[in-house]
Coordinates of C-alpha atoms and ligand atoms in Angstrom, one line a residue:
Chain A
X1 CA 34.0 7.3 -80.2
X2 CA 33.9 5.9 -76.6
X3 CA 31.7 2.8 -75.7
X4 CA 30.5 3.6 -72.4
X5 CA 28.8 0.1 -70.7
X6 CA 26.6 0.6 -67.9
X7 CA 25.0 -1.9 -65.4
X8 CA 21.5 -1.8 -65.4
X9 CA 19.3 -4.1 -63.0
X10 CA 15.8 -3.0 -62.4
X11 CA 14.4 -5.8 -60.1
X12 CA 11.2 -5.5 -61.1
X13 CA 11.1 -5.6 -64.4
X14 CA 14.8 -7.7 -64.9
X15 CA 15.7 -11.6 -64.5
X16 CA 19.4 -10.6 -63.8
X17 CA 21.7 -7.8 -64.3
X18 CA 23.2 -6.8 -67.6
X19 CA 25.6 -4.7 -69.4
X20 CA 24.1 -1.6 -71.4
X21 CA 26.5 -0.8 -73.9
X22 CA 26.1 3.1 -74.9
X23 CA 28.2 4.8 -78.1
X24 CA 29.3 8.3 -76.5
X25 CA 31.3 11.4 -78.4
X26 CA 33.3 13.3 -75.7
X27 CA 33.7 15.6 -78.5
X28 CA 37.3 15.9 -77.3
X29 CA 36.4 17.3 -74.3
X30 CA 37.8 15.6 -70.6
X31 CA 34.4 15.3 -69.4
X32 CA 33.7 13.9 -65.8
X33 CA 32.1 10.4 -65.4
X34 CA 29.0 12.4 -63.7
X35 CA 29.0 14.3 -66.9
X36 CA 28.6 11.6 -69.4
X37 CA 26.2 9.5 -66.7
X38 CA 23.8 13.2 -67.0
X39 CA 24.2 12.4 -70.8
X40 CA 23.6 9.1 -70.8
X41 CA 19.9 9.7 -69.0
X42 CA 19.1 11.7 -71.9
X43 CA 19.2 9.4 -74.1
X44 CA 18.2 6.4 -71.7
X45 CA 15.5 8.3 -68.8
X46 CA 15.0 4.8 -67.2
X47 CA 19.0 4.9 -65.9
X48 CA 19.0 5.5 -62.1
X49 CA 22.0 6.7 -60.4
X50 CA 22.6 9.0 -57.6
X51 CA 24.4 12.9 -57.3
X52 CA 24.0 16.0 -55.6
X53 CA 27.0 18.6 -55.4
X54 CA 28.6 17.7 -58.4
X55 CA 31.8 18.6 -56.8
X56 CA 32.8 16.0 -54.7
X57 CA 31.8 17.1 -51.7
X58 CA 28.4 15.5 -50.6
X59 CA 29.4 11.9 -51.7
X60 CA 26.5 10.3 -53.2
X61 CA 27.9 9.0 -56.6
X62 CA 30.3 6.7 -55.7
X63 CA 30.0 4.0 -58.3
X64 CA 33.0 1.5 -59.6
X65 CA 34.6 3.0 -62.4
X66 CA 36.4 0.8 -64.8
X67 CA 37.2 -1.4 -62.2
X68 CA 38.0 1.3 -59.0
X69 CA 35.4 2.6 -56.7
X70 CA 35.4 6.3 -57.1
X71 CA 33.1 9.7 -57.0
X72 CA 31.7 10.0 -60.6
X73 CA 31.4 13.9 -60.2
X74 CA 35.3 14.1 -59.6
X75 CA 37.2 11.2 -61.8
X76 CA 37.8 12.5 -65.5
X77 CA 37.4 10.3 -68.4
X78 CA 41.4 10.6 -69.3
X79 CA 41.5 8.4 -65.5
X80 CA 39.0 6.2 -66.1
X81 CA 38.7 5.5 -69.7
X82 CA 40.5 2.2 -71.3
X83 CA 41.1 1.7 -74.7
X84 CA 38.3 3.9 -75.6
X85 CA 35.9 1.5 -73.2
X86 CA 34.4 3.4 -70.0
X87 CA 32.7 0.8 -67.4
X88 CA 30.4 1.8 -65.0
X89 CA 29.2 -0.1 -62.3
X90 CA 27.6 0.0 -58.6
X91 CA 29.7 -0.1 -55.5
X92 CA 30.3 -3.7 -55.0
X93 CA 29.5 -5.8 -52.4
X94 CA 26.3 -4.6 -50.8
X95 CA 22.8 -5.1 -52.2
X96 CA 21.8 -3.1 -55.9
X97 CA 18.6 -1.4 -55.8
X98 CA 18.5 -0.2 -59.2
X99 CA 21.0 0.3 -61.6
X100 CA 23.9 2.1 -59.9
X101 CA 21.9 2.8 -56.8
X102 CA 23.1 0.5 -54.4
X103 CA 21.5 -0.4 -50.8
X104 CA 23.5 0.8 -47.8
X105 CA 21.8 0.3 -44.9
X106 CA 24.3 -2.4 -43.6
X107 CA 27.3 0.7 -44.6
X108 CA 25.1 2.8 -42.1
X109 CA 24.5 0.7 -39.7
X110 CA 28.4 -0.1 -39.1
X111 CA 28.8 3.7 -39.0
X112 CA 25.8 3.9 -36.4
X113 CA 27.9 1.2 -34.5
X114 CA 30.8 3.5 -33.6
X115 CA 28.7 6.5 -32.2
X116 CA 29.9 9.2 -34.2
X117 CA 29.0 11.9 -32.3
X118 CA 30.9 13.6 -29.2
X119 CA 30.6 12.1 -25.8
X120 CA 31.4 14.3 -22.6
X121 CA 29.4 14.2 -19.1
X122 CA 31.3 17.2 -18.2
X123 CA 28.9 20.3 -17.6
X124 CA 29.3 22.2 -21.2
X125 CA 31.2 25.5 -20.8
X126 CA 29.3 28.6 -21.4
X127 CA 30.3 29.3 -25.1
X128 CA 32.1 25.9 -26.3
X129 CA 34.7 23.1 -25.6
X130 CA 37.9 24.3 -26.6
X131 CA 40.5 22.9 -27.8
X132 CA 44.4 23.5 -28.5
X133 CA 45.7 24.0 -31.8
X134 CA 47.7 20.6 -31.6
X135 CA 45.2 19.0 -30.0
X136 CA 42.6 20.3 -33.0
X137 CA 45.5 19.0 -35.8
X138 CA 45.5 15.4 -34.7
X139 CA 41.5 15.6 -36.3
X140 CA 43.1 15.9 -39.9
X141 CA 42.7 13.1 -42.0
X142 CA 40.1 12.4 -40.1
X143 CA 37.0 14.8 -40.1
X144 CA 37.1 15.1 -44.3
X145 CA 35.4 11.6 -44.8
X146 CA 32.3 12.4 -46.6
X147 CA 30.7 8.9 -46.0
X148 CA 30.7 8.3 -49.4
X149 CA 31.4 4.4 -49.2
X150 CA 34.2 4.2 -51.9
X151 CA 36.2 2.6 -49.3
X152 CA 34.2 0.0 -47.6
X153 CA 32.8 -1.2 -50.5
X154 CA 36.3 -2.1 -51.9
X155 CA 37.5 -3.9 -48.5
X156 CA 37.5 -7.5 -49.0
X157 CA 36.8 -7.9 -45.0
X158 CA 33.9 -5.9 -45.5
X159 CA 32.5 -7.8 -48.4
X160 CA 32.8 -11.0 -46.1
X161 CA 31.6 -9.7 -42.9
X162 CA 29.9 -6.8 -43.6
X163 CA 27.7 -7.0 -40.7
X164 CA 30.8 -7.8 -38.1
X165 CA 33.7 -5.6 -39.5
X166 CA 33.1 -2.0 -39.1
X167 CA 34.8 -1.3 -42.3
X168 CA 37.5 1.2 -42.9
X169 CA 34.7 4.2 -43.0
X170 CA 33.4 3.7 -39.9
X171 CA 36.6 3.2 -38.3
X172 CA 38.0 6.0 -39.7
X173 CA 35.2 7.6 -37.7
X174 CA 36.2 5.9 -34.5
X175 CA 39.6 7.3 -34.0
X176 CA 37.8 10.4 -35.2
X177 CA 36.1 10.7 -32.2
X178 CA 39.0 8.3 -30.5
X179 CA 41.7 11.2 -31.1
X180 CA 39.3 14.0 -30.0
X181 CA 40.3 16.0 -26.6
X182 CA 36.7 17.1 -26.2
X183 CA 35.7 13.3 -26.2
X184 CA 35.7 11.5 -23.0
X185 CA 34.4 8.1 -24.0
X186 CA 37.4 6.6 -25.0
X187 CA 37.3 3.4 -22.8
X188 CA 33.4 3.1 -23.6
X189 CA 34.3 3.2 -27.3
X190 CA 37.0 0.9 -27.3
X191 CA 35.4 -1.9 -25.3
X192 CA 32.7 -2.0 -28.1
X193 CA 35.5 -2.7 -30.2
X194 CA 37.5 -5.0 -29.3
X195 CA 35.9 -7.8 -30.2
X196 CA 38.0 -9.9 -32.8
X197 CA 35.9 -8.7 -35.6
X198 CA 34.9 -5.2 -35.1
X199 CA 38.6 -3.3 -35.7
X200 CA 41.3 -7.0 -36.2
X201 CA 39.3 -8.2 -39.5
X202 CA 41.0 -5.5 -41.4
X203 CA 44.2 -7.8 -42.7
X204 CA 45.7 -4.3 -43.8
X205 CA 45.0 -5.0 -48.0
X206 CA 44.7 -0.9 -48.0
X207 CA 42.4 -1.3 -51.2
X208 CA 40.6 1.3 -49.1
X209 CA 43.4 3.7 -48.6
X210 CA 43.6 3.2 -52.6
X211 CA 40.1 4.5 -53.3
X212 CA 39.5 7.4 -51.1
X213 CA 38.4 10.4 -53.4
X214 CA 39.5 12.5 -50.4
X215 CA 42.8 11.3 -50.2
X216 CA 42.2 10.2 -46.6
X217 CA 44.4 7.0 -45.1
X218 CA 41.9 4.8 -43.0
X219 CA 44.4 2.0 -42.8
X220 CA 46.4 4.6 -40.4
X221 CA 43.6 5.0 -38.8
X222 CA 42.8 1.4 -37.7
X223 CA 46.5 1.2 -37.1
X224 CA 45.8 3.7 -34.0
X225 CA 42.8 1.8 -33.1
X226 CA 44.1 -1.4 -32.8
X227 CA 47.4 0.3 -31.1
X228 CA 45.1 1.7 -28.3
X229 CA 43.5 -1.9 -27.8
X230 CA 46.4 -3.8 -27.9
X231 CA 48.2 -1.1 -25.2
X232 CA 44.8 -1.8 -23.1
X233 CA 45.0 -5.4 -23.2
X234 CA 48.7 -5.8 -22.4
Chain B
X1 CA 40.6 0.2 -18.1
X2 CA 38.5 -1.1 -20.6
X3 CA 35.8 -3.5 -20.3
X4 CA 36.7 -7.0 -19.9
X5 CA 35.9 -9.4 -22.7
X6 CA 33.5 -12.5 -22.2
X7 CA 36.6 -14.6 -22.8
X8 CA 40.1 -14.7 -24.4
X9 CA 39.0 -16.0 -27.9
X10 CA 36.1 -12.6 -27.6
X11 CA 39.3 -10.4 -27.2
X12 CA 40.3 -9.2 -31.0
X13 CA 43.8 -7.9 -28.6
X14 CA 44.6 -11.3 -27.4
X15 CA 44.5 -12.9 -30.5
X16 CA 46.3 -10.3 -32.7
X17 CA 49.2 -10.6 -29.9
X18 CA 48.6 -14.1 -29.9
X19 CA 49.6 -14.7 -33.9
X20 CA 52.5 -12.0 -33.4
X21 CA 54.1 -13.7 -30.9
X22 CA 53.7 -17.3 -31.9
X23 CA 54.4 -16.5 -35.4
X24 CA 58.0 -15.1 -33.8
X25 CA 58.8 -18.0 -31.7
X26 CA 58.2 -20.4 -35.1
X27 CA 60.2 -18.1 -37.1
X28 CA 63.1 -17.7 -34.4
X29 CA 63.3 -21.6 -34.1
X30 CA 63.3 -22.1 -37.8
X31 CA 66.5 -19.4 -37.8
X32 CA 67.7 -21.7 -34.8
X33 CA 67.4 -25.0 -37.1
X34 CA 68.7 -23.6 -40.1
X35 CA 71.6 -21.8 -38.3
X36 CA 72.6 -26.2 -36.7
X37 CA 72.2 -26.7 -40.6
X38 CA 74.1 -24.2 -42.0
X39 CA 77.1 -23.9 -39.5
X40 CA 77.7 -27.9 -38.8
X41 CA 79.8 -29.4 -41.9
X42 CA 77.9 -33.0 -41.8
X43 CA 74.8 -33.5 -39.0
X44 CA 74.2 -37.4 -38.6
X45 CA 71.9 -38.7 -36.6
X46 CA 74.0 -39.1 -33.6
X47 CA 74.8 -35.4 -33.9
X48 CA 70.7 -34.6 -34.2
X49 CA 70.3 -36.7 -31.4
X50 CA 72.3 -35.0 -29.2
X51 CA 71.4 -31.5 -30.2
X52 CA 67.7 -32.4 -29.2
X53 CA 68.5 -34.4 -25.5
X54 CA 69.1 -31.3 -24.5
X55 CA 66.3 -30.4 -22.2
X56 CA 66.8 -26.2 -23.6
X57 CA 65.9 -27.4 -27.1
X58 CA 63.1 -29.7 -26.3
X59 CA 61.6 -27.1 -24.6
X60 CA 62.4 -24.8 -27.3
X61 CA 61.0 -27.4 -29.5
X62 CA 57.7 -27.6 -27.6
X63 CA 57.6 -24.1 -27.6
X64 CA 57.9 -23.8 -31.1
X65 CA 55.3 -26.6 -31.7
X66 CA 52.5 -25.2 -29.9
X67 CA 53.2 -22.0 -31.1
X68 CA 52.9 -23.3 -34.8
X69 CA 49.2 -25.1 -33.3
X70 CA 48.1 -21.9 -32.0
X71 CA 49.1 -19.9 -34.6
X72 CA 47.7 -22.5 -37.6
X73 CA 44.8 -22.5 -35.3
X74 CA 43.8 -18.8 -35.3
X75 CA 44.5 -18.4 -38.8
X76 CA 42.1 -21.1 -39.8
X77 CA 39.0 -19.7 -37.4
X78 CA 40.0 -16.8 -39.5
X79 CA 39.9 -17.9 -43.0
X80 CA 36.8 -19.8 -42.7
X81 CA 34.7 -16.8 -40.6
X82 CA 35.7 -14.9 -44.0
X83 CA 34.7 -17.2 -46.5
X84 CA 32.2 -19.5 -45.0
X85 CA 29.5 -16.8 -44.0
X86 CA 25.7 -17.0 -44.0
X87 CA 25.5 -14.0 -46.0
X88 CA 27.5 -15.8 -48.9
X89 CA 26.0 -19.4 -48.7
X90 CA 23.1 -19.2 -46.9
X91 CA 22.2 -20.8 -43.4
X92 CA 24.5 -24.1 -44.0
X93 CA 27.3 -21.6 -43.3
X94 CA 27.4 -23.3 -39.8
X95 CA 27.0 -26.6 -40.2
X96 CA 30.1 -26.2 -42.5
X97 CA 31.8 -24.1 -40.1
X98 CA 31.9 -26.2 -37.0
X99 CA 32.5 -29.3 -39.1
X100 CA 35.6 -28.0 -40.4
X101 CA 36.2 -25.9 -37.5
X102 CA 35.9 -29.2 -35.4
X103 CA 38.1 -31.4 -38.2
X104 CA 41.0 -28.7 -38.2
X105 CA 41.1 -29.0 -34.2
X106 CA 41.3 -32.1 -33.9
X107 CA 43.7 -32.4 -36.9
X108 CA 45.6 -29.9 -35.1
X109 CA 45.2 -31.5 -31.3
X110 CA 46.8 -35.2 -33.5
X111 CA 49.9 -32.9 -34.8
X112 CA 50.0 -32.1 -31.1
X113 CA 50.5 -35.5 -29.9
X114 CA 52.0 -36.5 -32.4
X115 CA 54.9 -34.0 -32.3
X116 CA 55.0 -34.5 -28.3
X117 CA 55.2 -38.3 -28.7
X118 CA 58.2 -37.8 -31.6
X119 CA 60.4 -35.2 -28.9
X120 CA 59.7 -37.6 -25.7
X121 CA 60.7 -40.9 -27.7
X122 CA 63.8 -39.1 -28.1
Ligands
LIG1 S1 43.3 -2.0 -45.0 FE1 41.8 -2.9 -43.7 S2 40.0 -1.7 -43.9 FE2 41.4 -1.1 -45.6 S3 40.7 -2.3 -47.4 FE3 42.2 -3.5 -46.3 S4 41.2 -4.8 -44.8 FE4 39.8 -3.2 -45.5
LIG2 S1 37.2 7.4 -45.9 FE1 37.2 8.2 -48.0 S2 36.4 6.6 -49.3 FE2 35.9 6.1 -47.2 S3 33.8 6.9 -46.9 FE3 35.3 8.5 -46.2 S4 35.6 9.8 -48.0 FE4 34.7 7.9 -48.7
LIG3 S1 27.8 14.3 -56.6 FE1 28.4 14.9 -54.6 S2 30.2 13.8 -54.4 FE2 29.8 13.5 -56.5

């Protein structure tokens, strides 16, 4: 028997957050975190959380799992469970809406900042702006971020300066489009960032790199970044 | 070229090179004191004396000292733009950021002096 203990906070019905503590069978089985959360709502309709895909892919349940930020849909309980005690929690850091829902506006916003879409004055070719195959391989790591917050919301920098630092999310994003060939805004985008918050808050902790469900490295990333700034200042 | 920023302290660049560099100089004169220490069988005071009329080391000295200011000074601005925000503590965030802001320079502009007044009274 697993005790799975859920934060609950419905503002406006609840004086503070609490702890739900929930008796679960797995029935042996390796169940996802999603899995038991879909179970849990059974039994409790009133628990709010969010999903889609199921499969990792659309990025909506990140919640804190036993102490790491990860995708409910993809972490199995044999990862997450501890001495037979699951916790689940919302992404820390930014403002709970309800139970695990958590507000990101301010984890949007940052990502708004950066301007992550592609930037080229140049008349558009008649079919579309190729690209070489090295040039197209320098986007790995890169394009696979499915927003889904995991890392941000574990960055100590961000937690502080949420609305400064860009977070390791959204400047995973900005070399994104940094390291793209088809992009010509490079100066453009790295003005807006060289302020001393924007990119140099990261103090390179790598909780963030830690987290990823994807496996991506946004610590590299900022790495580049602050490479290309420091080469533009110099 | 980039845009320019409003000033050095709005340039993330300047100051990241900033702390590298004056974080190298303290760390290559602390090597350079330790190495007088370590190689020299007894220093006494005449010896010390000597070492530091030499116009090289006071002005590796000096170096060294305002590189320690500068870099104890952009470390600070850092710590407390982390911890003392308005998001975490409300609107007083300020007031208690420019106070200590304004304490630690002018603690640091005394060490300054201080430090200068020690190597000249050599
Ligand atoms: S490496 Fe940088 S971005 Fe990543 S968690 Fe640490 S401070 Fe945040
Ligand atoms: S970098 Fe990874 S953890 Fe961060 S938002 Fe993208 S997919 Fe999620
Ligand atoms: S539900 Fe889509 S990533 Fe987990």
């Amino acid at each position: 028997m697993l005790t799975v203990s859920v934060y609950r906070y419905n503002p406006e019905a609840d004086e503070a957050p609490y702890m739900q503590d929930f008796p679960f069978d797995s029935e042996g089985k390796d169940l996802m975190v999603l899995d038991v959360l879909e179970k849990l709502k059974v039994i409790d309709p009133s628990l709010v959380f969010r999903r889609s895909c199921r499969e990792g892919v659309c990025g909506s349940d990140g919640v804190n799992i036993s102490g790491k930020n990860g995708l409910a849909c993809i972490t199995p309980l044999s990862e997450a469970v501890r001495d037979d005690k699951l916790v689940i929690r919302p992404l820390p850091g930014l403002p709970v809406v309800r139970d695990l829902v958590i507000d990101m506006s301010q984890f949007y916003a940052q990502y708004e900042k950066i301007k992550p879409y592609m930037m080229n004055e140049s008349a558009p070719p008649e079919k579309e702006r190729l690209q070489s195959q090295e040039d197209r391989a320098k986007l790995d790591g890169l394009y696979e971020c499915i927003l889904c917050a995991c890392c941000s919301t574990a960055c100590p920098s961000f937690w502080w300066n949420p609305d400064k630092f860009i977070g390791p999310s959204g400047l995973l994003q900005a070399y994104r489009f940094l390291a793209d060939t088809r992009d010509t805004a490079t100066e453009e985008r790295l003005t807006d960032l060289q302020d001393p918050f924007s990119v140099f808050r990261c103090h390179g902790i790598m909780n963030c790199v830690q987290v990823c469900p994807k496996g991506l490295n946004p610590t590299k990333a900022i790495g580049h970044i602050r490479t290309m700034l420091v080469k533009n200042a110099l | 070229m980039i845009g320019s920023p409003k000033s050095l302290s709005d340039s993330g660049s300047f100051l990241w090179i900033a702390q590298r560099v004056s974080g190298l100089l303290v760390f290559f004169y602390f090597l350079f004191i330790l190495g007088i220490l370590v190689s020299v069988q007894d220093v006494t005071y005449e010896y010390w004396k000597s070492i530091f009329n030499n116009r090289l080391v006071q002005v590796f000295s000096l170096l060294a000292i305002v590189s320690l200011i500068t870099h104890a000074w952009i470390g600070i601005q850092c710590v407390i733009s982390d911890y003392i925000t308005e998001r975490l503590i409300g609107p007083k965030a300020i007031l208690i950021r420019r106070t200590l802001s304004n304490f630690f320079g002018l603690l640091l502009m005394f060490y300054l002096f201080w430090s200068l007044l020690i190597l000249w009274n050599l």
